[in-house]
Amino acid sequence: MKTNTLILLSFLALTPVIHAQSNATDVRENLLFGLKGGMNISNVYDTQGDAFRANPKAGFAGGAFLSIPIGRYLGIQPEVIFSQKGFRGSGMLFGSNYDFSRTTNFIDIPLFFMLKPSEFFTLLAGPQFSYLVQQKDVFTNGNSTTQQQQEFENDNIRRNILCFVIGGDITLKHVVLGGRAGWDVQNNNGDGTSSTPRYKNVWYQFTIGYRFY
């Protein structure tokens, strides 16, 4: 009887210590680094209502992120992502069908503000700086295919674009499942004199990542 009483008293004495250790190991308070990869589903839209229509296009997305805690429930998460965007289009030209595809490769640098209601779910929102690295156009008309590497200097394309992104992460220990929705705040062409269609990018991003801690 005395032994059982001593065990119970020992357990009760250790409970605050165990609770404190449990709180101290809350992963939301840790500095976390991770890598991720996945895909974009992207498209474009005309910002001034002209008759310009496009179809969505899939592309690769992948990079690194750093989660910086500000307490348990708030934080900041900068990321560096290689992100493929673009669009597809089709129509008739001189009585024959054509297909057009544009792939734009960006280095995206979002700065997310984090809301962490639990260890398993995080809400993110914030601005993003995107830098256009490369643009590739593929035009197919009948049996002929033409590819063009865009010469930025001759077409007045904006290479530095400000965007806004929102999303969420589901975390399962080290594995992070992420979803994002983003859109450009600025048009693709700098002063409106570009010969390419005027548009803004819009995309959905789905990734799976691994975080270290």
XYZ file of C-alpha atoms in Angstrom:
213
model
C 0.000 0.000 0.000
C 2.818 2.344 0.936
C 4.606 1.466 -2.289
C 1.558 2.315 -4.385
C 1.158 5.596 -2.515
C 4.799 6.534 -3.149
C 4.450 5.714 -6.883
C 1.318 7.861 -7.126
C 2.959 10.782 -5.295
C 6.057 10.498 -7.516
C 3.907 10.550 -10.654
C 2.003 13.618 -9.427
C 5.282 15.369 -8.645
C 6.658 14.646 -12.118
C 3.495 15.672 -13.983
C 4.375 19.413 -14.137
C 7.859 18.543 -15.417
C 6.460 16.237 -18.109
C 3.930 18.894 -19.109
C 6.654 21.553 -19.331
C 8.825 19.296 -21.481
C 5.859 18.553 -23.744
C 5.227 22.268 -24.237
C 8.927 22.931 -24.841
C 9.024 20.370 -27.648
C 6.102 21.945 -29.552
C 7.504 21.968 -33.082
C 5.750 25.264 -33.830
C 8.380 26.998 -31.703
C 11.320 25.519 -33.623
C 13.311 27.042 -36.461
C 12.633 24.699 -39.398
C 14.348 24.252 -42.760
C 12.883 22.181 -45.563
C 12.934 21.178 -49.215
C 9.889 20.621 -51.415
C 8.824 19.820 -54.943
C 5.632 19.512 -56.933
C 3.710 21.175 -59.714
C 1.986 24.360 -60.830
C -1.312 24.553 -62.687
C -1.041 28.002 -64.248
C -2.916 30.261 -66.606
C -3.099 33.950 -67.513
C -5.831 36.538 -67.707
C -6.127 39.860 -69.479
C -6.399 42.704 -67.023
C -8.269 45.096 -69.300
C -11.012 42.840 -70.627
C -9.789 42.364 -74.206
C -10.665 39.191 -76.102
C -7.694 37.140 -74.950
C -8.408 33.597 -73.764
C -6.000 30.896 -72.691
C -5.996 27.367 -71.302
C -4.152 26.148 -68.184
C -0.730 24.553 -68.346
C 1.159 22.259 -65.937
C 4.729 22.948 -64.847
C 7.334 22.042 -62.228
C 7.764 23.830 -58.884
C 10.427 23.132 -56.285
C 12.796 24.759 -53.840
C 13.504 25.447 -50.165
C 11.787 27.120 -47.226
C 12.711 28.407 -43.768
C 10.098 28.665 -40.997
C 10.962 31.311 -38.408
C 8.742 31.207 -35.296
C 7.379 34.302 -33.542
C 5.993 32.481 -30.550
C 3.877 29.366 -30.859
C 1.079 30.608 -33.108
C 2.762 33.113 -35.433
C 5.773 33.064 -37.705
C 7.448 34.108 -40.941
C 8.328 31.727 -43.775
C 10.531 32.904 -46.668
C 10.902 30.536 -49.615
C 12.978 30.306 -52.784
C 11.163 28.385 -55.534
C 11.939 27.557 -59.152
C 8.479 27.863 -60.691
C 7.274 27.065 -64.209
C 4.186 28.989 -65.328
C 2.569 29.743 -68.661
C -0.484 28.947 -70.738
C -1.780 27.173 -73.826
C -3.959 28.440 -76.631
C -5.442 27.243 -79.914
C -7.378 28.604 -82.862
C -7.582 28.972 -86.627
C -4.996 30.679 -88.831
C -5.471 30.931 -92.605
C -7.978 28.093 -92.534
C -5.872 25.660 -90.506
C -5.744 24.814 -86.802
C -2.862 25.961 -84.629
C -1.692 25.316 -81.062
C 0.390 27.702 -79.002
C 2.222 27.023 -75.732
C 4.204 29.448 -73.588
C 6.428 28.297 -70.719
C 7.852 30.909 -68.357
C 10.517 29.944 -65.827
C 10.578 32.095 -62.689
C 12.561 32.311 -59.493
C 9.829 33.020 -56.930
C 10.656 34.460 -53.505
C 7.521 34.605 -51.320
C 7.546 36.019 -47.790
C 4.706 34.369 -45.901
C 3.150 35.418 -42.635
C 2.183 32.247 -40.766
C -0.773 31.464 -38.535
C -0.246 28.136 -36.743
C -3.436 27.030 -34.944
C -1.986 23.536 -34.441
C 1.159 21.518 -35.068
C -0.510 19.883 -38.054
C -1.946 22.847 -39.956
C -0.552 26.252 -40.966
C -2.156 29.130 -42.852
C 0.119 31.333 -44.979
C -0.301 34.615 -46.875
C 2.020 37.301 -48.146
C 3.741 39.083 -51.030
C 5.980 37.403 -53.563
C 8.773 38.710 -55.754
C 9.111 36.823 -59.059
C 12.052 37.104 -61.445
C 11.597 35.869 -65.030
C 14.582 33.733 -66.029
C 13.445 32.273 -69.347
C 10.471 32.248 -71.681
C 9.840 29.657 -74.384
C 7.112 29.717 -77.047
C 6.074 26.711 -79.138
C 3.781 27.302 -82.128
C 2.355 24.321 -84.035
C 0.490 24.806 -87.320
C -0.374 21.653 -89.242
C 2.752 19.509 -89.449
C 5.191 22.306 -88.638
C 6.404 23.311 -85.169
C 8.272 26.503 -84.372
C 10.106 27.143 -81.109
C 11.277 30.564 -80.029
C 13.497 31.612 -77.153
C 12.212 35.050 -76.182
C 14.618 37.971 -76.529
C 13.598 40.098 -73.567
C 15.426 43.232 -74.698
C 13.384 43.484 -77.902
C 9.925 42.865 -76.497
C 9.701 44.980 -73.335
C 8.719 42.096 -71.054
C 8.688 42.806 -67.331
C 11.162 40.504 -65.651
C 10.530 41.664 -62.055
C 6.929 41.014 -61.023
C 5.195 41.582 -57.699
C 2.652 38.891 -56.738
C 0.415 37.862 -53.856
C 0.079 34.282 -52.583
C -2.142 32.523 -50.044
C -2.104 28.888 -48.970
C -1.829 26.262 -46.296
C 0.404 23.414 -45.129
C -0.546 20.088 -43.564
C 2.364 18.643 -41.584
C 2.850 14.993 -40.628
C 6.037 15.084 -38.536
C 8.728 15.690 -41.175
C 6.436 15.555 -44.226
C 4.738 18.764 -45.396
C 1.850 18.799 -47.883
C 1.427 22.297 -49.299
C -1.142 24.108 -51.415
C -0.863 27.664 -52.761
C -2.867 30.044 -54.931
C -1.092 33.056 -56.412
C -1.584 35.858 -58.892
C 0.499 38.700 -60.310
C -0.132 42.233 -59.140
C 1.676 43.668 -62.211
C 1.224 43.056 -65.946
C 3.795 41.026 -67.860
C 4.754 43.893 -70.188
C 6.516 46.886 -68.708
C 5.057 50.016 -70.344
C 2.405 48.458 -72.588
C 4.432 48.550 -75.815
C 5.228 44.839 -75.873
C 4.107 42.936 -78.968
C 3.096 39.970 -76.800
C -0.387 39.792 -75.220
C -0.809 41.838 -72.057
C -1.664 39.565 -69.127
C -1.069 38.575 -65.514
C -0.121 35.100 -64.300
C -2.397 33.134 -61.995
C -1.514 29.679 -60.635
C -2.247 26.905 -58.175
C 0.715 25.099 -56.633
C 0.789 21.659 -54.990
C 3.940 20.352 -53.303
C 5.247 17.707 -50.950
C 8.217 18.535 -48.772
C 10.498 17.361 -45.991
C 11.418 19.561 -43.039
C 14.441 19.168 -40.774
C 14.421 19.832 -37.022
